[in-house]
XYZ file of C-alpha atoms in Angstrom:
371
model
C 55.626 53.762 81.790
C 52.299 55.652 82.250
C 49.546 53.333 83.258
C 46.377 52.744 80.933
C 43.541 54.654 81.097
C 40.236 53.654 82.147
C 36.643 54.493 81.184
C 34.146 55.078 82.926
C 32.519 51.513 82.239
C 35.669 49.533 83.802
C 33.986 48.735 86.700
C 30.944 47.697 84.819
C 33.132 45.273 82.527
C 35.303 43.718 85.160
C 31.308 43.128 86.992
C 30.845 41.446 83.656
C 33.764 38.930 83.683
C 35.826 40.755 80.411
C 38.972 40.353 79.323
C 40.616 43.530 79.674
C 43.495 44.582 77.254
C 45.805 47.677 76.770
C 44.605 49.641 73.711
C 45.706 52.998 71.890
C 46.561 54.285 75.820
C 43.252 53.143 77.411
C 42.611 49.422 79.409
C 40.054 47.772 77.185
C 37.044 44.914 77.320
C 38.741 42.340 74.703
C 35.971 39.768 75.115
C 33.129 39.105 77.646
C 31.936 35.538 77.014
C 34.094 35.535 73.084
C 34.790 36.782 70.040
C 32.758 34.634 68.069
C 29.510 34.453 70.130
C 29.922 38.496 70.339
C 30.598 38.516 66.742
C 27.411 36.479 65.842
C 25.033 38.608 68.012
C 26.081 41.340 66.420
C 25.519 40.592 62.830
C 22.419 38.619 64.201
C 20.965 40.595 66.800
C 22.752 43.612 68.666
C 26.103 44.052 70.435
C 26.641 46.680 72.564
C 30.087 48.477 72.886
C 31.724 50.794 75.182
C 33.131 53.480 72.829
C 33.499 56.156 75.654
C 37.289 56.710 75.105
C 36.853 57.721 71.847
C 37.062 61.636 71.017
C 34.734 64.759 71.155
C 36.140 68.127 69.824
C 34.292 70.990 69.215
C 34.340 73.293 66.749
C 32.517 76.888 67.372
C 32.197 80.298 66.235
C 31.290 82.712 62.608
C 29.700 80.147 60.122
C 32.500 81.498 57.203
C 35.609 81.299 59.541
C 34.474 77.400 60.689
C 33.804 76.434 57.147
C 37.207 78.047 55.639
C 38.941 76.276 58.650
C 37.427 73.083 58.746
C 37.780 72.313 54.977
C 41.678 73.351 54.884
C 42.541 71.049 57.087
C 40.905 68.025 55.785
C 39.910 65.847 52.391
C 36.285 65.971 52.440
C 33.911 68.549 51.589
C 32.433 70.024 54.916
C 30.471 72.329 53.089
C 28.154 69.429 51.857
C 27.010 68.564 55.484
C 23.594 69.602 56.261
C 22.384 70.231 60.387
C 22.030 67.247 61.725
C 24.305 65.124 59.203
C 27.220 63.231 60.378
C 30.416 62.765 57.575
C 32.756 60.739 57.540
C 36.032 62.203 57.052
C 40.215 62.661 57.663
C 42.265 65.331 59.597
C 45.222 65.079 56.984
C 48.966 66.712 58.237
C 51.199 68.368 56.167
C 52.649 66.091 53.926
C 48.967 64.330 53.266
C 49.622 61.570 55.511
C 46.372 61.162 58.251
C 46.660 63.099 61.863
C 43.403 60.733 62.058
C 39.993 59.465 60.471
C 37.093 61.322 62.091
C 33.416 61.716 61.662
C 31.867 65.319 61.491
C 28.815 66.182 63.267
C 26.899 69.333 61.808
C 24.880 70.570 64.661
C 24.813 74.502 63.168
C 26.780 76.838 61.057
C 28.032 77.925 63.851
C 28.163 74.574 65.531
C 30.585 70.843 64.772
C 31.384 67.909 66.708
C 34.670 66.472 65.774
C 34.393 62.384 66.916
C 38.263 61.072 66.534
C 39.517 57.845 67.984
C 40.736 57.429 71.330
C 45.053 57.184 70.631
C 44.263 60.691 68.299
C 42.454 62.942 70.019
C 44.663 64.895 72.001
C 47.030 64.927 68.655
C 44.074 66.190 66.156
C 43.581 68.930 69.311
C 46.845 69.818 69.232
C 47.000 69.978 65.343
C 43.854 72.346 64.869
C 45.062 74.288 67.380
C 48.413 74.696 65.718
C 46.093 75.922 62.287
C 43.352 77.810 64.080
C 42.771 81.048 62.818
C 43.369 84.398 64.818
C 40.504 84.925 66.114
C 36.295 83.741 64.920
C 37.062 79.848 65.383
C 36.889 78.085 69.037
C 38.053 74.697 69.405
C 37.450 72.580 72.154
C 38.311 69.127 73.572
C 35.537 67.808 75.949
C 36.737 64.075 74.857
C 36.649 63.581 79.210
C 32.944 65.531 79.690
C 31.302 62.768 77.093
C 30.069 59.137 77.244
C 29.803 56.988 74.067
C 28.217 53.921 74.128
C 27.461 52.192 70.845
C 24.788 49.996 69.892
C 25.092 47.469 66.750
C 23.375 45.370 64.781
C 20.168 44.375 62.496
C 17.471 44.523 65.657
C 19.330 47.665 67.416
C 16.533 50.435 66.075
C 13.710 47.846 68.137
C 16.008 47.142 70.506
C 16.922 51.205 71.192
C 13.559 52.302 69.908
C 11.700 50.023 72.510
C 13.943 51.431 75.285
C 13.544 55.047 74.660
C 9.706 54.659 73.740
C 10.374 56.891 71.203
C 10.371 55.866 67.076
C 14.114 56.367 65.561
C 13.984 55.541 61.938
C 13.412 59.878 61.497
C 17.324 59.460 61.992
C 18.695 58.748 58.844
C 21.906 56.422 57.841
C 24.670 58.933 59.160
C 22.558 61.440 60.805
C 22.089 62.572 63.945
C 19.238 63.716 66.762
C 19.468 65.374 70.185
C 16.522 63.619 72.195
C 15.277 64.881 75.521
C 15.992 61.820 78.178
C 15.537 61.491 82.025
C 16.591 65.256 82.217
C 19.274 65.299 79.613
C 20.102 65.755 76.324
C 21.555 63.101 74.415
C 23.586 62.689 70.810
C 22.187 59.806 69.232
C 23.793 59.009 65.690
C 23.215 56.658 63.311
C 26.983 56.097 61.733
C 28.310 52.103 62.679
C 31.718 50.393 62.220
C 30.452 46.918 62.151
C 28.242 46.860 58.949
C 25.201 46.687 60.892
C 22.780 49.127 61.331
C 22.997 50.784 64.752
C 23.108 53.842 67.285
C 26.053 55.900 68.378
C 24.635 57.421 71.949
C 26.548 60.313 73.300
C 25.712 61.077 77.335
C 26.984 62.929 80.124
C 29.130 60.225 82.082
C 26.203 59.438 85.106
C 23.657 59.009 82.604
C 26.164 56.954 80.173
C 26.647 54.461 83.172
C 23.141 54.309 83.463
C 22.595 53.454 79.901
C 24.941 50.669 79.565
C 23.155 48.742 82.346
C 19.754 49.437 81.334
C 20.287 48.694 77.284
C 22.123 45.281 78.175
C 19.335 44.407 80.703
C 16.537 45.302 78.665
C 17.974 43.576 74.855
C 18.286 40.772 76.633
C 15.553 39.280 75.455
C 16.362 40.174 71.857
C 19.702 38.497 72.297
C 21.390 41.440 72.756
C 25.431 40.839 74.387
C 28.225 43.279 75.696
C 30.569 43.417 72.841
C 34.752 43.807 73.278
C 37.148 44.848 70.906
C 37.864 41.524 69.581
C 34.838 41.276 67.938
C 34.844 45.059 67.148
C 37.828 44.051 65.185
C 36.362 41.232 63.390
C 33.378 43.153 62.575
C 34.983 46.080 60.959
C 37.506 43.751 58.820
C 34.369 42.175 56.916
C 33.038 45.353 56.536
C 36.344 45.967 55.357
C 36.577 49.214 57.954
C 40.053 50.633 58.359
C 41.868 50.852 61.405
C 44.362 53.836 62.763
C 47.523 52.613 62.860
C 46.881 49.433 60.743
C 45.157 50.891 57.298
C 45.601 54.211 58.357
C 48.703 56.578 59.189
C 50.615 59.834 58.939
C 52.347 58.736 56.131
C 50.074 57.450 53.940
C 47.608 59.440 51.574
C 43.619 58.805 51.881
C 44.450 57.446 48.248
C 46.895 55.053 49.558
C 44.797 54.191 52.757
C 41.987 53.093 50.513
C 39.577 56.033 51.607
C 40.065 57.932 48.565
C 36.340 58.828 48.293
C 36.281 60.728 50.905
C 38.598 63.535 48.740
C 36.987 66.214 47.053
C 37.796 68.805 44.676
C 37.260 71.977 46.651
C 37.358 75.436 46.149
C 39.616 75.951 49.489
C 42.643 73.865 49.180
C 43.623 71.377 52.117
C 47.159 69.970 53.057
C 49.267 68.585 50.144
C 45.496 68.595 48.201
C 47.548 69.072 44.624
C 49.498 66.024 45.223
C 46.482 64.028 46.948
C 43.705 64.996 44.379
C 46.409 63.702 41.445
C 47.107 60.431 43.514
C 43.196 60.113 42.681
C 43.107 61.138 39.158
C 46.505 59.019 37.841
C 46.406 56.406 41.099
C 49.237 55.223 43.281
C 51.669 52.550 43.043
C 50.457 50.460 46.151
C 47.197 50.915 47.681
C 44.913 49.166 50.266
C 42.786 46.363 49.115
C 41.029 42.929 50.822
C 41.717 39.675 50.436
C 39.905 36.380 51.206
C 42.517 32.862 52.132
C 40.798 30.296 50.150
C 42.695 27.664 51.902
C 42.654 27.439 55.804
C 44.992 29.429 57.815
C 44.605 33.274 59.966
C 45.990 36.188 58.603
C 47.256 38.571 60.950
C 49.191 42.343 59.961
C 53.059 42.359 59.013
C 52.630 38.899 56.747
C 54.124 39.291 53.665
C 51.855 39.182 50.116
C 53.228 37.507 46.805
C 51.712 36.720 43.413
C 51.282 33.669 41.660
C 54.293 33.629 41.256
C 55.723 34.044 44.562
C 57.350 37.871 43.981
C 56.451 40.104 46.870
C 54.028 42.554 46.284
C 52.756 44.138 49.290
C 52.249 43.360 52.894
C 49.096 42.542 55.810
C 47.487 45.294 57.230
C 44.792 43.517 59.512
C 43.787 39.682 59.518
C 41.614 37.913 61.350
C 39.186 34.670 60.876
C 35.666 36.046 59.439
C 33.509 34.118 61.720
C 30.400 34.949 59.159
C 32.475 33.730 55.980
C 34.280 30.822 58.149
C 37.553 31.787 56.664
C 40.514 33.901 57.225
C 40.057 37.288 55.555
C 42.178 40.784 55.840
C 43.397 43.805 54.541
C 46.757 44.959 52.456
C 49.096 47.282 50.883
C 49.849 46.022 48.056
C 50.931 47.083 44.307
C 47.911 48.590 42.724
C 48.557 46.576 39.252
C 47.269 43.620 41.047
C 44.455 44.996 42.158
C 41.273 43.193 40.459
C 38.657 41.528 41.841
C 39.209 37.713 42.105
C 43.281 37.998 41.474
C 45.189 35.150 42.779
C 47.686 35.793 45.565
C 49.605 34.480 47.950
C 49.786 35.202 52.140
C 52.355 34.149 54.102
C 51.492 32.573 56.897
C 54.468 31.122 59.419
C 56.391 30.992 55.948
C 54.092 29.118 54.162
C 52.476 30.451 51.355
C 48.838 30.193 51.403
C 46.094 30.696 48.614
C 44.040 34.142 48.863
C 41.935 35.755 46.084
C 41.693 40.096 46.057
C 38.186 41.009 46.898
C 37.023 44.156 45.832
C 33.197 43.086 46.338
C 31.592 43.484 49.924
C 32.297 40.739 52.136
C 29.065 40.495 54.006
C 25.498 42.306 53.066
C 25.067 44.230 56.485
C 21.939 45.739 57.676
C 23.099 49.603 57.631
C 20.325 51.612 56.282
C 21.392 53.590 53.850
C 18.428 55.798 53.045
């Protein structure tokens, strides 16, 4: 069996006491000092994340070519970006089903940044390689060349603002800037998978290192903590974020995954885009949806979901205890019939059945800026 990757922070997080964990092919920070306290600086102040396995793929050549490339193989309309605009977005395969969910970084006409997560890079690669035109379109993966650090939470433009000496709110709720720093040039975006506003800070790997040290030591003070994937998880659950391989696969639709709007009418046509754009107009017969226990007990993915009357209707996607709402809280597939805001169900939990409500209302405010 082929042994985990590790990024370049590893050092810096075992230095730091974490947890480390196998995830999507890389070794992983879990927690530092735990979920919850992570959590709760996060929503409260700033958490700051090692994101530096994720993916970078570039995208280069004749404006036309890129744009008639780009939108055929995925759901969203690429030619609504602006420079400088980040979207978020899915690389769909041929039967609809997700190759991944990326964000799109507009940095010319002639110019994109695909970001992909780290288990689907080398597989979105592979499959715009397999559809690149003849000739006028370059792609490129430089997911190893790149550091991503990511910075979170309601006092993360002081806290990153403060640091650089330079004002940030120019950078607009998914949008981007490349900033001049100690010699470099730097990616700084303003996109977030927590619900908080925050910073996505692309670096060569040197400078990368040196940002992680410096950010943690200087938001110290502003109760700033190293964040793992534990509480990346429950972050993104009450933001009600999907996950690869939980919400999101190659055989379900962006209808069916819950991200249906993110697919757009276009005038180029994507893969399976007849079938996916009437999944949207007539709806699908099970579809992703949250749900809120209002009895004690932790959801977790795989648990079975009944009505009120105890027929199955669907199962768990992701689960976790909110430690903002102080409850246990997920995600589902489940029959679309049911879905209405405040519905009764039922989640089984160690074969017990256990009270939930469908929520289609957010489950915490967030501070992302979205002007």
């Amino acid at each position: 069996m082929s042994q985990d990757k590790k990024t370049p922070l590893y050092e810096s997080h075992r230095a730091l006491g974490a947890k480390m964990i196998p995830f999507g092919g890389w070794d992983m920070p879990v927690q530092y000092s735990g979920i919850i306290a992570e959590h709760n600086a996060t929503r409260e102040a700033a958490g700051l994340f090692d994101v530096s396995h994720m993916g970078e793929i570039f995208v280069t050549g004749k404006p036309d070519a890129i744009l008639n490339f780009l939108e055929s193989v995925t759901c969203n309309a690429v030619a609504s970006l602006s420079e400088f605009q980040v979207q978020y977005n899915a690389v769909l395969n041929e039967k609809g089903g997700l190759v991944d969910d990326v964000t799109i970084y507009k940095f010319s006409p002639e110019k994109y940044m695909i970001c992909s997560n780290a288990s689907n890079y080398e597989a979105v690669t592979a499959h715009l390689l397999k559809y690149l035109p003849a000739k006028d379109v370059q792609v490129e993966d430089q997911s190893l060349r790149w550091h991503q650090i990511a910075l979170q939470g309601p006092r993360a433009n002081e806290i990153f603002s403060k640091y650089l000496g330079k004002e940030l709110d120019s950078i607009k709720y998914y949008h981007f800037a490349i900033l001049p720093f100690q010699g470099e040039e730097i990616i700084v975006s303003r996109t977030g998978y927590t619900g908080e506003d925050g910073f996505e800070i692309y670096s060569s790997i040197p400078l990368g290192l040196k940002l992680w040290k410096e950010i943690l030591d200087f938001g110290k003070s502003f109760g700033l903590l190293p964040c793992g994937l534990g509480a990346r998880d429950t972050l993104r659950i009450e933001a009600k974020y999907p996950l690869y391989g939980h919400e999101l696969n190659e055989s379900w639709t962006p209808i069916e995954s819950g991200i249906g709007w993110i697919v757009k009418e276009k005038q180029i046509p994507f893969f399976s885009s007849e079938k996916i754009l009437s999944q949207k107009k007539n709806g699908v017969p099970s579809k992703i949806v949250a749900f809120s226990l209002t009895e004690a007990g932790v959801p977790r993915e795989n648990f079975r979901v009944l009505d009120s009357q105890g027929n199955e209707i669907g199962k768990t996607t992701s689960g976790t205890f909110s430690p903002s709402l102080k409850k246990g809280i997920g995600l589902a597939l489940i029959s679309a019939e049911k879905i209405k805001d405040g519905e009764p169900i039922q989640i089984e939990i160690r074969e017990q059945p256990k009270q939930a409500i469908i929520t289609t209302k957010p489950f915490i405010p967030g501070s992302i800026r979205k002007n």
